[in-house]
XYZ file of N, CA, C and O in Angstrom:
704
model
N 6.299 -20.981 3.457
C 6.281 -19.609 2.808
C 7.531 -19.344 2.156
O 8.701 -19.012 2.683
N 6.928 -18.856 0.875
C 8.254 -17.774 0.369
C 8.166 -16.516 0.743
O 7.112 -16.093 0.932
N 9.291 -15.944 0.699
C 9.801 -14.541 0.734
C 8.814 -13.581 -0.093
O 9.146 -13.671 -1.245
N 8.166 -12.741 0.597
C 7.510 -11.781 -0.398
C 8.240 -10.580 -1.015
O 7.963 -9.950 -2.008
N 9.824 -10.536 -0.351
C 10.725 -9.609 -1.299
C 11.260 -9.963 -2.185
O 12.303 -10.299 -2.435
N 10.314 -9.548 -3.320
C 10.924 -9.982 -4.868
C 10.521 -8.925 -5.680
O 9.568 -8.425 -5.578
N 11.214 -8.722 -6.613
C 10.772 -8.120 -7.859
C 9.743 -8.361 -8.601
O 9.888 -9.482 -8.868
N 8.665 -7.648 -8.787
C 7.607 -7.993 -9.675
C 7.044 -7.354 -10.485
O 7.263 -6.031 -10.790
N 7.069 -7.854 -11.618
C 6.786 -7.356 -13.288
C 5.540 -7.673 -13.966
O 5.137 -9.104 -14.014
N 4.554 -6.762 -14.614
C 3.516 -6.902 -15.320
C 3.762 -5.890 -16.493
O 3.374 -4.575 -16.136
N 4.087 -6.216 -17.659
C 4.200 -5.087 -18.603
C 5.165 -4.149 -18.208
O 6.457 -4.475 -18.094
N 4.764 -3.036 -18.694
C 5.735 -1.734 -17.967
C 5.867 -1.326 -16.440
O 6.416 -0.562 -16.209
N 4.945 -1.974 -15.840
C 4.848 -1.842 -14.376
C 5.715 -2.740 -13.690
O 5.609 -3.923 -13.740
N 6.297 -2.278 -12.628
C 7.530 -2.841 -11.880
C 7.647 -2.455 -10.506
O 7.705 -1.314 -10.478
N 7.471 -3.425 -9.677
C 7.419 -3.035 -8.265
C 9.132 -3.848 -7.632
O 9.266 -4.930 -7.910
N 9.670 -2.599 -7.259
C 11.181 -3.276 -6.896
C 11.326 -2.895 -4.927
O 10.874 -1.614 -4.959
N 11.955 -3.559 -4.448
C 11.989 -3.393 -3.061
C 12.926 -2.036 -3.047
O 13.854 -1.854 -3.683
N 12.458 -1.074 -1.949
C 13.023 -0.017 -2.039
C 14.302 0.014 -1.400
O 14.867 -0.671 -0.646
N 15.611 0.617 -2.024
C 16.727 0.635 -1.607
C 17.126 2.260 -1.290
O 16.349 2.984 -1.732
N 18.146 2.633 -0.580
C 18.655 3.775 -0.688
C 18.768 4.625 -1.898
O 18.634 5.577 -2.168
N 19.485 3.838 -3.016
C 19.425 4.456 -4.212
C 18.203 4.830 -4.644
O 17.955 6.009 -5.560
N 17.106 4.322 -4.544
C 15.819 4.557 -5.133
C 15.185 6.055 -4.124
O 14.077 6.631 -4.937
N 15.442 6.061 -2.901
C 14.551 6.969 -2.145
C 14.846 8.186 -2.717
O 13.635 9.195 -2.689
N 15.710 8.880 -3.267
C 15.465 10.461 -3.930
C 14.651 10.434 -4.844
O 13.760 11.396 -4.895
N 14.295 9.589 -5.953
C 13.140 9.451 -6.929
C 11.919 9.249 -6.105
O 10.844 9.750 -6.672
N 11.737 8.461 -5.205
C 10.426 8.439 -4.350
C 10.079 9.443 -3.652
O 8.988 10.353 -3.920
N 11.103 10.288 -3.101
C 10.919 11.653 -2.493
C 10.348 12.456 -3.490
O 9.045 13.308 -3.209
N 11.005 12.591 -4.659
C 10.441 13.534 -5.731
C 8.844 12.973 -6.348
O 8.062 14.033 -6.457
N 8.475 11.896 -6.367
C 7.225 11.492 -6.484
C 6.427 11.864 -5.371
O 5.085 12.574 -5.688
N 6.791 11.738 -4.222
C 5.820 12.194 -2.999
C 5.799 13.658 -3.261
O 4.459 14.121 -2.848
N 6.238 14.699 -3.736
C 6.286 15.995 -3.720
C 5.074 16.342 -4.939
O 4.516 17.432 -4.790
N 5.028 15.399 -5.821
C 3.806 15.680 -6.853
C 2.340 15.906 -6.532
O 1.604 16.301 -7.095
N 2.075 15.516 -5.131
C 0.985 16.042 -4.467
C 0.843 16.317 -3.139
O 1.139 15.362 -2.353
N 0.614 17.456 -3.019
C 0.789 17.772 -1.243
C -0.513 17.633 -0.911
O -0.330 17.893 0.416
N -1.448 17.735 -1.576
C -2.676 17.967 -0.176
C -2.921 16.376 0.192
O -3.767 16.210 0.981
N -2.722 15.268 -0.573
C -3.116 13.952 -0.403
C -2.516 13.575 1.188
O -3.205 12.526 1.713
N -1.650 14.204 1.374
C -0.745 13.256 2.754
C -1.685 13.551 3.766
O -1.664 13.005 4.952
N -3.068 14.465 3.836
C -3.395 14.540 4.824
C -4.614 13.379 5.336
O -4.863 13.189 6.575
N -4.696 12.491 4.637
C -5.498 11.194 4.592
C -4.371 10.037 4.831
O -4.913 8.976 4.781
N -3.171 10.323 4.949
C -2.104 9.019 5.214
C -1.629 9.234 6.597
O -1.624 10.213 7.349
N -1.352 8.030 7.118
C -0.960 8.224 8.466
C 0.297 8.894 8.951
O 0.591 9.342 9.667
N 1.172 8.772 7.807
C 2.488 9.698 7.703
C 2.311 10.488 6.840
O 1.901 10.325 5.783
N 3.178 11.433 6.968
C 3.556 12.624 5.811
C 4.722 12.165 5.226
O 5.901 12.803 5.804
N 4.845 11.596 3.877
C 5.946 11.393 3.330
C 6.570 12.386 2.464
O 7.458 12.201 1.643
N 6.008 13.786 2.108
C 5.971 14.722 1.485
C 6.681 15.884 2.767
O 6.285 17.070 2.624
N 7.442 15.314 3.698
C 8.163 16.116 4.506
C 9.759 15.700 4.545
O 9.806 15.083 3.926
N 10.459 16.908 5.107
C 11.745 16.797 5.227
C 12.202 15.598 6.010
O 13.229 15.162 5.255
N 11.454 15.276 6.878
C 12.002 14.088 7.494
C 11.401 12.725 6.819
O 11.206 11.611 7.750
N 10.910 12.720 5.833
C 10.171 11.743 5.365
C 10.915 10.436 5.613
O 10.224 9.379 5.577
N 12.267 10.487 5.118
C 12.720 8.853 5.111
C 12.965 8.567 6.704
O 12.738 7.054 6.698
N 12.867 9.322 7.657
C 12.557 8.891 8.729
C 11.639 8.287 9.237
O 11.394 7.243 9.649
N 10.415 9.158 8.576
C 8.954 8.407 8.901
C 8.732 7.392 8.010
O 8.293 6.396 8.879
N 9.243 7.298 7.121
C 8.964 6.098 6.239
C 9.725 4.707 7.096
O 9.160 3.536 7.176
N 10.953 5.196 7.396
C 11.786 3.820 8.177
C 10.935 3.613 9.573
O 10.598 2.414 9.651
N 10.328 4.519 10.083
C 9.565 4.396 11.536
C 8.040 3.451 11.129
O 7.799 2.215 11.652
N 7.460 4.063 10.069
C 6.345 3.427 9.587
C 6.770 2.207 9.156
O 5.423 1.067 9.428
N 7.466 2.041 8.510
C 7.830 0.503 7.671
C 8.653 -0.127 8.446
O 9.374 -1.315 7.537
N 9.145 0.316 9.467
C 10.260 -0.638 10.381
C 9.928 -1.880 10.663
O 10.589 -2.445 11.366
N 8.698 -2.343 10.655
C 8.185 -3.505 11.213
C 8.855 -4.787 10.717
O 9.261 -4.481 9.586
N 8.959 -5.715 11.407
C 9.620 -6.858 10.860
C 8.919 -7.389 10.068
O 7.614 -7.602 9.796
N 9.802 -7.970 8.733
C 9.100 -8.633 7.573
C 8.148 -7.431 6.589
O 7.902 -7.922 5.550
N 8.166 -6.353 6.735
C 7.306 -5.518 5.912
C 8.643 -5.306 4.913
O 9.470 -5.479 4.759
N 7.683 -5.353 3.671
C 8.443 -5.172 2.225
C 7.899 -4.128 1.409
O 6.758 -3.864 1.375
N 8.926 -2.793 1.491
C 8.200 -1.761 0.826
C 8.867 -1.515 -0.771
O 10.144 -1.806 -0.699
N 7.884 -1.407 -1.302
C 8.229 -1.176 -2.985
C 8.054 0.167 -3.545
O 7.404 0.862 -3.099
N 9.354 0.427 -4.713
C 8.908 1.572 -5.463
C 8.439 0.964 -6.594
O 8.275 -0.111 -7.019
N 7.091 1.681 -7.116
C 6.487 1.572 -8.527
C 7.171 2.036 -9.511
O 7.131 3.216 -9.396
N 7.313 1.468 -10.276
C 8.182 1.741 -11.786
C 7.053 2.196 -12.865
O 6.480 0.720 -13.000
N 7.031 2.989 -13.832
C 6.118 2.799 -15.036
C 7.250 2.861 -16.022
O 7.918 3.954 -16.116
N 7.830 1.709 -16.531
C 9.036 1.819 -17.572
C 10.069 2.495 -16.496
O 10.335 1.585 -15.253
N 11.101 3.117 -16.694
C 12.103 3.528 -15.917
C 11.806 4.552 -14.861
O 12.795 5.085 -14.074
N 10.497 5.084 -15.042
C 10.262 6.261 -13.862
C 9.251 5.667 -12.518
O 8.636 5.058 -12.888
N 10.019 6.340 -11.262
C 9.197 6.123 -10.106
C 8.052 6.739 -10.151
O 7.985 8.115 -10.457
N 6.955 6.171 -10.110
C 5.669 6.964 -9.852
C 4.812 6.612 -8.761
O 3.710 7.192 -8.626
N 5.444 5.871 -7.670
C 4.576 5.607 -6.321
C 5.326 4.692 -5.709
O 6.418 4.270 -5.762
N 4.725 4.156 -4.845
C 5.148 3.141 -3.595
C 3.754 2.360 -3.175
O 2.678 2.836 -2.865
N 4.139 1.142 -2.644
C 3.224 0.104 -2.021
C 3.981 -0.682 -1.020
O 5.302 -0.793 -0.940
N 3.285 -1.339 0.092
C 3.866 -2.322 0.809
C 3.538 -3.391 1.163
O 1.890 -3.705 1.144
N 4.036 -4.656 1.452
C 3.409 -5.603 2.147
C 3.186 -5.304 3.560
O 4.842 -4.962 3.989
N 2.575 -5.615 4.268
C 2.814 -5.027 5.928
C 2.121 -6.416 6.640
O 1.212 -6.801 6.090
N 2.956 -6.415 7.610
C 2.254 -7.205 8.926
C 2.118 -8.761 8.185
O 1.487 -9.366 8.461
N 3.132 -9.416 7.615
C 3.113 -10.597 6.808
C 3.095 -11.579 8.179
O 3.678 -11.441 9.172
N 2.052 -12.705 8.059
C 1.862 -13.521 9.072
C 1.684 -14.833 8.525
O 0.580 -15.393 8.497
N 3.026 -15.698 8.208
C 2.846 -16.944 7.597
C 2.224 -17.896 8.607
O 1.466 -18.594 7.890
N 2.413 -17.887 9.605
C 1.705 -18.767 10.725
C 0.188 -18.800 10.568
O -0.617 -19.723 10.677
N -0.399 -17.368 10.192
C -1.920 -17.324 10.187
C -2.414 -16.960 8.790
O -3.501 -16.789 8.433
N -1.500 -17.251 7.853
C -1.691 -17.150 6.120
C -2.201 -15.756 5.919
O -2.912 -15.586 4.973
N -1.659 -14.813 6.670
C -2.259 -13.529 6.081
C -1.359 -12.444 6.125
O 0.014 -12.332 6.649
N -1.718 -11.326 5.117
C -0.683 -10.082 4.880
C -1.423 -8.893 4.474
O -2.575 -9.440 4.023
N -1.045 -7.776 4.695
C -1.957 -7.001 4.522
C -0.923 -5.877 3.069
O 0.123 -6.053 3.386
N -2.040 -5.439 2.157
C -0.984 -4.501 1.236
C -1.518 -3.017 1.640
O -2.905 -2.784 2.102
N -0.450 -2.163 1.475
C -0.842 -0.851 2.303
C 0.235 0.122 1.915
O 1.075 -0.115 1.407
N 0.283 1.357 2.465
C 1.129 2.321 2.354
C 1.352 2.665 0.639
O 2.246 2.871 0.334
N -0.194 2.400 0.090
C 0.256 2.864 -1.575
C 0.122 4.497 -1.664
O -1.163 4.763 -1.213
N 0.783 4.843 -2.557
C 0.796 6.270 -3.193
C 1.271 6.133 -4.323
O 2.167 5.762 -5.173
N 0.072 6.786 -5.333
C 0.771 6.995 -6.745
C 0.690 8.548 -6.999
O -0.403 9.242 -6.873
N 1.477 9.008 -7.801
C 1.635 10.541 -7.944
C 0.398 10.576 -9.015
O -0.242 9.618 -9.776
N -0.355 11.974 -9.252
C -1.478 12.130 -9.994
C -1.435 11.640 -11.513
O -2.508 10.893 -11.775
N -0.483 11.709 -12.007
C -0.762 11.336 -13.344
C -0.591 9.680 -13.380
O -0.774 9.143 -14.659
N -0.403 8.861 -12.546
C -0.322 7.570 -12.607
C -1.509 7.075 -11.781
O -1.775 5.721 -11.983
N -2.393 7.686 -11.671
C -3.803 7.507 -10.954
C -4.976 7.501 -12.069
O -4.852 7.803 -13.129
N -5.808 6.461 -12.250
C -7.008 6.011 -13.038
C -6.441 5.463 -14.485
O -7.387 5.736 -15.397
N -5.574 5.053 -14.478
C -4.898 4.601 -15.917
C -4.637 3.027 -15.666
O -3.941 2.681 -16.613
N -4.797 2.619 -14.648
C -4.646 1.080 -14.406
C -3.698 0.619 -13.599
O -3.355 -0.530 -13.617
N -2.471 1.344 -13.436
C -1.449 1.080 -12.618
C -1.831 0.763 -11.337
O -1.303 -0.531 -10.885
N -2.707 1.154 -10.518
C -3.058 0.631 -9.300
C -3.559 -0.571 -9.402
O -3.267 -1.914 -8.786
N -4.329 -1.107 -10.292
C -4.945 -2.376 -10.347
C -4.071 -3.354 -10.888
O -3.750 -4.594 -10.248
N -2.768 -3.137 -11.798
C -2.035 -3.902 -12.208
C -1.336 -4.285 -11.105
O -0.856 -5.768 -10.742
N -0.613 -3.155 -10.194
C 0.384 -3.477 -9.012
C -0.601 -4.108 -8.174
O 0.233 -5.414 -7.415
N -1.472 -3.878 -7.980
C -2.364 -4.852 -6.503
C -2.128 -6.342 -7.170
O -2.444 -6.919 -6.311
N -2.974 -6.483 -8.439
C -3.010 -8.057 -8.881
C -1.838 -8.677 -8.776
O -1.634 -9.869 -8.088
N -0.495 -7.893 -9.307
C 0.674 -8.709 -8.958
C 0.757 -9.099 -7.502
O 1.335 -10.110 -7.011
N 0.822 -7.867 -6.703
C 0.782 -8.529 -5.121
C 0.101 -9.151 -4.526
O 0.572 -10.125 -4.053
N -1.218 -9.281 -4.771
C -2.210 -10.235 -4.626
C -1.741 -11.681 -4.651
O -1.931 -12.797 -4.096
N -1.605 -11.728 -6.335
C -1.128 -13.062 -6.626
C 0.038 -13.655 -6.224
O 0.440 -14.979 -6.297
N 1.101 -12.562 -6.172
C 2.422 -12.968 -5.425
C 2.095 -13.641 -3.881
O 2.802 -14.797 -3.657
N 1.263 -12.863 -3.281
C 1.165 -13.440 -1.870
C 0.551 -14.769 -1.954
O 1.100 -15.375 -1.129
N -0.360 -14.933 -2.714
C -1.024 -16.299 -2.886
C 0.035 -17.339 -3.274
O 0.068 -18.357 -2.540
N 0.692 -17.115 -4.285
C 1.636 -18.012 -4.785
C 2.637 -18.456 -3.455
O 3.595 -19.295 -3.555
N 3.001 -17.551 -2.637
C 4.108 -17.480 -1.580
C 3.101 -18.301 -0.553
O 3.958 -18.420 0.615
N 2.080 -18.854 -0.521
C 1.446 -19.340 0.676
C 0.605 -18.833 1.480
O -0.143 -19.418 2.492
N 0.416 -17.574 1.381
C -0.692 -16.807 2.326
C -2.126 -17.193 1.636
O -2.294 -17.538 0.252
N -3.089 -17.176 2.610
C -4.445 -17.138 1.922
C -5.383 -16.281 2.199
O -6.476 -16.351 1.621
N -4.932 -15.198 2.965
C -5.749 -14.118 2.852
C -4.990 -12.776 2.950
O -3.639 -12.428 3.459
N -5.505 -11.957 2.125
C -5.004 -10.560 1.575
C -5.689 -9.577 2.436
O -7.063 -9.844 2.087
N -4.972 -8.587 3.116
C -6.314 -7.787 3.905
C -5.727 -6.220 3.252
O -4.334 -5.592 2.739
N -6.373 -5.320 3.213
C -6.350 -3.722 3.308
C -7.100 -3.138 4.540
O -8.307 -3.230 4.583
N -6.382 -2.109 4.934
C -7.244 -1.041 5.530
C -7.236 0.257 5.231
O -5.656 0.796 4.744
N -8.029 1.136 4.968
C -8.240 2.331 4.243
C -8.913 3.317 5.279
O -9.932 2.916 6.118
N -8.043 4.555 5.228
C -8.868 5.754 5.996
C -10.343 5.857 5.323
O -10.158 5.812 3.890
N -11.373 6.031 6.118
C -12.631 5.826 5.186
C -13.010 7.357 4.748
O -13.851 7.436 3.687
N -11.946 8.273 4.850
C -12.055 9.422 3.900
C -11.716 9.235 2.886
O -11.697 9.967 1.576
N -10.699 8.274 2.323
C -10.340 7.947 1.093
C -11.093 7.013 0.348
O -11.054 5.976 0.124
N -12.089 7.644 0.089
C -13.432 7.077 -0.974
C -12.786 6.211 -2.192
O -13.104 5.208 -2.883
N -11.412 7.003 -2.935
C -10.790 6.389 -4.022
C -10.424 5.042 -3.813
O -10.553 4.323 -4.595
N -9.704 5.042 -2.950
C -9.203 3.450 -2.640
C -9.737 2.521 -1.952
O -9.968 1.227 -2.204
N -11.292 3.164 -1.158
C -12.175 2.207 -0.799
C -12.790 1.302 -2.218
O -13.197 0.397 -2.343
N -13.090 2.382 -3.130
C -13.555 2.093 -4.399
C -12.796 0.917 -5.086
O -13.144 -0.047 -5.723
N -11.045 1.143 -4.961
C -10.222 0.355 -5.604
C -10.596 -1.139 -5.305
O -10.379 -2.009 -5.938
N -10.517 -1.055 -3.907
C -10.690 -2.393 -3.141
C -11.710 -3.159 -3.378
O -11.586 -4.544 -3.893
N -13.086 -2.550 -3.530
C -14.143 -3.369 -4.123
C -13.971 -3.880 -5.709
O -14.715 -4.966 -5.783
N -13.519 -3.015 -6.367
C -13.438 -3.294 -7.702
C -12.480 -4.442 -7.844
O -12.648 -5.312 -8.723
N -11.444 -4.748 -6.992
C -10.916 -5.809 -6.800
C -11.422 -6.921 -6.393
O -11.007 -8.128 -6.557
N -12.815 -7.012 -5.628
C -13.290 -7.942 -5.234
C -13.088 -8.200 -3.766
O -13.515 -9.292 -3.420
N -12.499 -7.353 -3.202
C -12.216 -7.179 -1.932
C -13.754 -7.290 -0.988
O -14.330 -6.473 -1.421
N -13.869 -7.783 0.166
C -15.118 -7.479 0.857
C -14.809 -6.691 2.149
O -13.859 -6.832 2.884
N -15.469 -5.534 2.255
C -15.472 -4.855 3.657
C -16.222 -5.652 4.697
O -17.336 -6.188 4.807
N -15.355 -5.970 5.676
C -15.486 -6.830 6.626
C -15.873 -6.031 7.873
O -16.380 -6.428 8.926
N -15.781 -4.473 7.851
C -16.288 -3.465 8.913
C -15.325 -2.379 8.843
O -14.219 -2.132 8.329
N -15.819 -1.107 9.977
C -15.151 -0.232 9.889
C -14.696 -0.156 11.606
O -15.480 -0.208 12.424
N -13.422 -0.041 11.507
C -12.893 0.419 12.979
C -12.910 1.639 13.193
O -12.214 2.718 12.746
N -13.904 2.256 14.327
C -14.246 3.624 14.537
C -12.906 4.091 15.417
O -12.715 3.449 16.342
N -12.713 5.287 15.041
C -11.588 6.088 15.608
C -10.330 5.170 16.105
O -9.934 5.213 17.389
N -9.783 4.400 15.294
C -8.602 3.472 15.789
C -7.253 3.993 15.680
O -6.315 3.278 15.799
N -7.195 4.822 14.628
C -5.621 5.336 14.649
C -5.398 7.001 14.247
O -6.123 7.611 13.529
N -4.343 7.525 15.092
C -4.119 8.983 14.868
C -3.394 9.318 13.841
O -2.247 8.346 13.596
N -3.591 10.176 13.014
C -2.670 10.263 11.839
C -1.750 11.123 12.210
O -1.803 11.887 13.165
N -0.692 11.419 11.269
C 0.352 12.742 11.662
C -0.156 14.049 11.700
O 0.385 14.693 12.393
N -1.484 14.286 11.475
C -1.867 15.389 11.565
C -2.685 15.964 12.774
O -3.293 16.759 13.114
N -2.908 14.450 13.495
C -3.579 14.533 14.990
C -5.108 14.148 14.535
O -5.713 13.798 15.717
N -5.483 13.713 13.293
C -6.957 13.716 13.165
C -6.730 12.039 13.588
O -6.151 11.296 13.327
N -7.957 11.550 14.316
C -8.234 10.118 14.636
C -9.118 9.689 13.639
O -10.223 9.938 13.543
N -8.842 8.785 12.805
C -9.492 8.370 11.660
C -10.082 7.054 12.042
O -10.292 6.301 12.962
N -11.286 6.959 11.363
C -11.979 5.678 11.273
C -11.618 4.765 10.059
O -11.107 5.332 9.382
N -11.336 3.407 10.074
C -10.654 2.510 9.191
C -11.506 1.665 8.771
O -12.091 0.566 9.605
N -11.610 1.425 7.311
C -12.316 0.498 6.660
C -11.330 -0.707 6.526
O -10.453 -0.751 5.996
N -11.849 -2.065 6.706
C -11.142 -3.332 6.749
C -11.642 -3.898 5.538
O -12.740 -4.310 5.371
N -11.048 -4.482 4.489
C -11.099 -4.971 3.407
C -10.501 -6.375 3.601
O -9.475 -6.335 3.928
N -10.790 -7.352 2.787
C -10.013 -8.764 2.627
C -10.591 -9.666 1.555
O -11.916 -9.530 1.254
N -9.761 -10.507 0.988
C -10.037 -11.339 -0.097
C -9.161 -12.771 0.343
O -7.835 -12.665 0.986
N -9.880 -13.794 0.174
C -9.575 -15.200 0.452
C -8.987 -15.554 -0.833
O -9.329 -15.618 -1.638
N -7.928 -16.686 -0.534
C -7.375 -17.172 -1.818
C -8.272 -17.826 -2.796
O -8.317 -17.499 -4.096
N -9.287 -18.461 -1.977
C -10.700 -19.266 -3.048
C -11.573 -18.282 -3.746
O -12.136 -18.346 -4.464
N -11.489 -16.962 -3.284
C -12.292 -15.751 -3.684
C -11.593 -15.010 -5.002
O -12.248 -14.385 -5.643
N -10.204 -15.287 -5.242
C -9.493 -14.633 -5.917
C -9.542 -15.456 -7.472
O -9.071 -16.676 -6.916
N -9.958 -14.616 -8.486
C -10.219 -15.440 -9.627
C -9.661 -14.657 -10.659
O -10.281 -14.006 -11.330
């Protein structure tokens, strides 16, 4: 399988692997929506966000991207838990600043990531979503992902809330 850690571009949307040089722009982006972090596993709008991000995304093989619209950093997303031996990879940790939502950026970047994962030899792409995040659940369904179930009370978020998690997936042969 091919390495997932590659810059991806579609029009003016580019996903670049995060480096220390990009992190200050990401931090400024995270501050543009202070309320959304309550439904995330970690609070990236916190003074120790860089340490939280490193811990949260510290697993082997994780690929953390900054999302660019032109030259502006507008968010973040990741490939999580790639398992080449099982042909599976998860996409998650996605955040877009408010003015980058609802304008096609999320769909464009997810399509790039899904197509790239399949081109790299994976045959299943997964998403897990806090069930309170109805916008993300709708986005998964709009992309053609199937809801495979709800894991009840399976993850404690940084606020202490124990969330229910919706599990979505799409297989390579379903992606058209």
